[in-house]
């Protein structure tokens, strides 16, 4: 375990086993169609790449980068920093996110993607923190429901560190800077 963590919440084995199941479920739901995964950068990268390997139907991938967090606090204001390269009109779109916390980011994403006229639009998140929800969002596929703890690893960062950990962990209080 990384020295800055107080605990490992979800091990690498558990993550990989759940992602395999999600891949099967998604492949079966979209059977006979071509799926467009829209990854929300940067937190989605490890999850999206492992999920993609477990999807057996035709799939294309695009990315969007949003901003609402700095450090550990959400500002509540979501902005698009980098937009999709593809036109998603008429496509079956599955948004791939690292974690749904307040739901503000996903709510923005849903509104933003809907204006582009996809054939279908659903959400797949690796982690779901329902106790922190401020806006209701319809999550179709969820890896794990977790308690109200600030987690890092497997794509999730704290001040741009820890994304490379292959598991999800909880940071020690002493590592978190209070501003
Ligand atoms: P929401 O808009 O749902 O509050 O938050 C979504 C974004 O906030 C996520 O994509 C993620 O980047 C960040 N976030 C929310 N909770 C956590 C957390 O526990 N750990 C980390 N590292 N990021 C989080």
Short mmCIF file of N, CA, C and O and ligand atoms in Angstrom, two decimals, residues 40 43 68-69 74 78 97-106 129 146 149-152 156-158, ligand 1:
data_model
loop_
_atom_site.label_atom_id
_atom_site.label_comp_id
_atom_site.label_asym_id
_atom_site.label_seq_id
_atom_site.Cartn_x
_atom_site.Cartn_y
_atom_site.Cartn_z
N UNK A 40 -14.77 10.97 -19.32
CA UNK A 40 -14.59 12.29 -18.69
C UNK A 40 -13.18 12.32 -18.09
O UNK A 40 -12.88 11.61 -17.12
N UNK A 43 -9.91 11.55 -14.74
CA UNK A 43 -10.13 10.45 -13.80
C UNK A 43 -10.56 9.15 -14.43
O UNK A 43 -10.35 8.08 -13.87
N UNK A 68 -14.28 21.32 -12.25
CA UNK A 68 -15.13 21.80 -11.17
C UNK A 68 -14.43 21.68 -9.84
O UNK A 68 -14.82 22.27 -8.87
N UNK A 69 -13.34 20.92 -9.83
CA UNK A 69 -12.64 20.66 -8.57
C UNK A 69 -11.28 21.30 -8.59
O UNK A 69 -10.62 21.34 -9.61
N UNK A 74 -15.16 20.84 -4.28
CA UNK A 74 -15.85 21.16 -5.53
C UNK A 74 -16.28 22.62 -5.47
O UNK A 74 -16.76 23.10 -4.46
N UNK A 78 -19.29 23.92 -13.23
CA UNK A 78 -18.65 22.99 -14.17
C UNK A 78 -18.41 23.71 -15.50
O UNK A 78 -19.28 24.41 -16.00
N UNK A 97 -17.34 7.70 -16.32
CA UNK A 97 -16.87 8.64 -15.29
C UNK A 97 -16.18 7.86 -14.18
O UNK A 97 -16.47 6.68 -13.95
N UNK A 98 -15.26 8.53 -13.48
CA UNK A 98 -14.57 7.87 -12.37
C UNK A 98 -15.46 7.74 -11.14
O UNK A 98 -15.57 6.68 -10.54
N UNK A 99 -16.11 8.87 -10.77
CA UNK A 99 -16.90 8.86 -9.54
C UNK A 99 -18.03 9.89 -9.64
O UNK A 99 -17.83 10.97 -10.18
N UNK A 100 -19.20 9.52 -9.17
CA UNK A 100 -20.30 10.48 -9.05
C UNK A 100 -20.45 10.80 -7.57
O UNK A 100 -20.71 9.91 -6.76
N UNK A 101 -20.24 12.06 -7.26
CA UNK A 101 -20.21 12.52 -5.88
C UNK A 101 -21.45 13.41 -5.65
O UNK A 101 -22.53 12.90 -5.38
N UNK A 102 -21.33 14.73 -5.83
CA UNK A 102 -22.52 15.60 -5.70
C UNK A 102 -23.50 15.36 -6.85
O UNK A 102 -24.68 15.62 -6.73
N UNK A 103 -22.97 14.90 -8.00
CA UNK A 103 -23.81 14.70 -9.18
C UNK A 103 -23.81 15.91 -10.11
O UNK A 103 -24.37 15.86 -11.20
N UNK A 104 -23.16 17.00 -9.68
CA UNK A 104 -23.18 18.24 -10.48
C UNK A 104 -22.48 18.05 -11.83
O UNK A 104 -22.96 18.52 -12.87
N UNK A 105 -21.37 17.34 -11.83
CA UNK A 105 -20.63 17.12 -13.08
C UNK A 105 -21.47 16.30 -14.05
O UNK A 105 -21.60 16.63 -15.24
N UNK A 106 -22.09 15.23 -13.54
CA UNK A 106 -22.89 14.36 -14.41
C UNK A 106 -24.15 15.06 -14.91
O UNK A 106 -24.57 14.86 -16.04
N UNK A 129 -20.88 7.68 -4.88
CA UNK A 129 -20.91 8.13 -3.47
C UNK A 129 -22.28 8.75 -3.22
O UNK A 129 -22.42 9.98 -3.19
N UNK A 146 -19.64 3.55 -2.65
CA UNK A 146 -18.67 3.73 -1.56
C UNK A 146 -19.18 4.74 -0.53
O UNK A 146 -20.03 5.57 -0.83
N UNK A 149 -16.01 9.11 1.71
CA UNK A 149 -14.58 9.26 2.02
C UNK A 149 -13.90 9.79 0.77
O UNK A 149 -14.34 9.45 -0.35
N UNK A 150 -12.86 10.61 0.92
CA UNK A 150 -12.14 11.11 -0.24
C UNK A 150 -11.15 10.04 -0.69
O UNK A 150 -10.23 9.68 0.03
N UNK A 151 -11.37 9.51 -1.90
CA UNK A 151 -10.57 8.38 -2.36
C UNK A 151 -9.63 8.80 -3.49
O UNK A 151 -9.89 9.76 -4.21
N UNK A 152 -8.55 8.05 -3.63
CA UNK A 152 -7.60 8.27 -4.72
C UNK A 152 -7.21 6.92 -5.32
O UNK A 152 -7.50 5.86 -4.74
N UNK A 156 -8.07 8.30 -10.05
CA UNK A 156 -8.48 9.43 -9.19
C UNK A 156 -7.26 10.06 -8.52
O UNK A 156 -6.39 9.35 -8.01
N UNK A 157 -7.25 11.39 -8.49
CA UNK A 157 -6.07 12.09 -7.97
C UNK A 157 -6.37 12.90 -6.71
O UNK A 157 -7.52 13.15 -6.37
N UNK A 158 -5.29 13.33 -6.08
CA UNK A 158 -5.35 14.45 -5.13
C UNK A 158 -4.21 15.36 -5.54
O UNK A 158 -3.04 14.94 -5.52
P1 LIG B 1 -19.35 15.66 -8.57
O1 LIG B 1 -19.58 16.71 -9.59
O2 LIG B 1 -20.23 14.45 -8.72
O3 LIG B 1 -19.36 16.21 -7.18
O4 LIG B 1 -17.86 15.19 -8.71
C1 LIG B 1 -17.35 14.61 -9.83
C2 LIG B 1 -15.85 14.76 -9.92
O5 LIG B 1 -15.25 15.19 -8.69
C3 LIG B 1 -15.24 13.42 -10.23
O6 LIG B 1 -15.15 13.23 -11.60
C4 LIG B 1 -13.88 13.51 -9.56
O7 LIG B 1 -12.95 14.04 -10.44
C5 LIG B 1 -14.08 14.48 -8.39
N1 LIG B 1 -14.27 13.74 -7.12
C6 LIG B 1 -15.42 13.58 -6.43
N2 LIG B 1 -15.23 12.82 -5.33
C7 LIG B 1 -13.91 12.51 -5.32
C8 LIG B 1 -13.09 11.70 -4.45
O8 LIG B 1 -13.50 11.10 -3.44
N3 LIG B 1 -11.78 11.60 -4.80
C9 LIG B 1 -11.25 12.22 -5.89
N4 LIG B 1 -9.95 12.03 -6.11
N5 LIG B 1 -12.00 12.96 -6.72
C10 LIG B 1 -13.30 13.10 -6.45
#
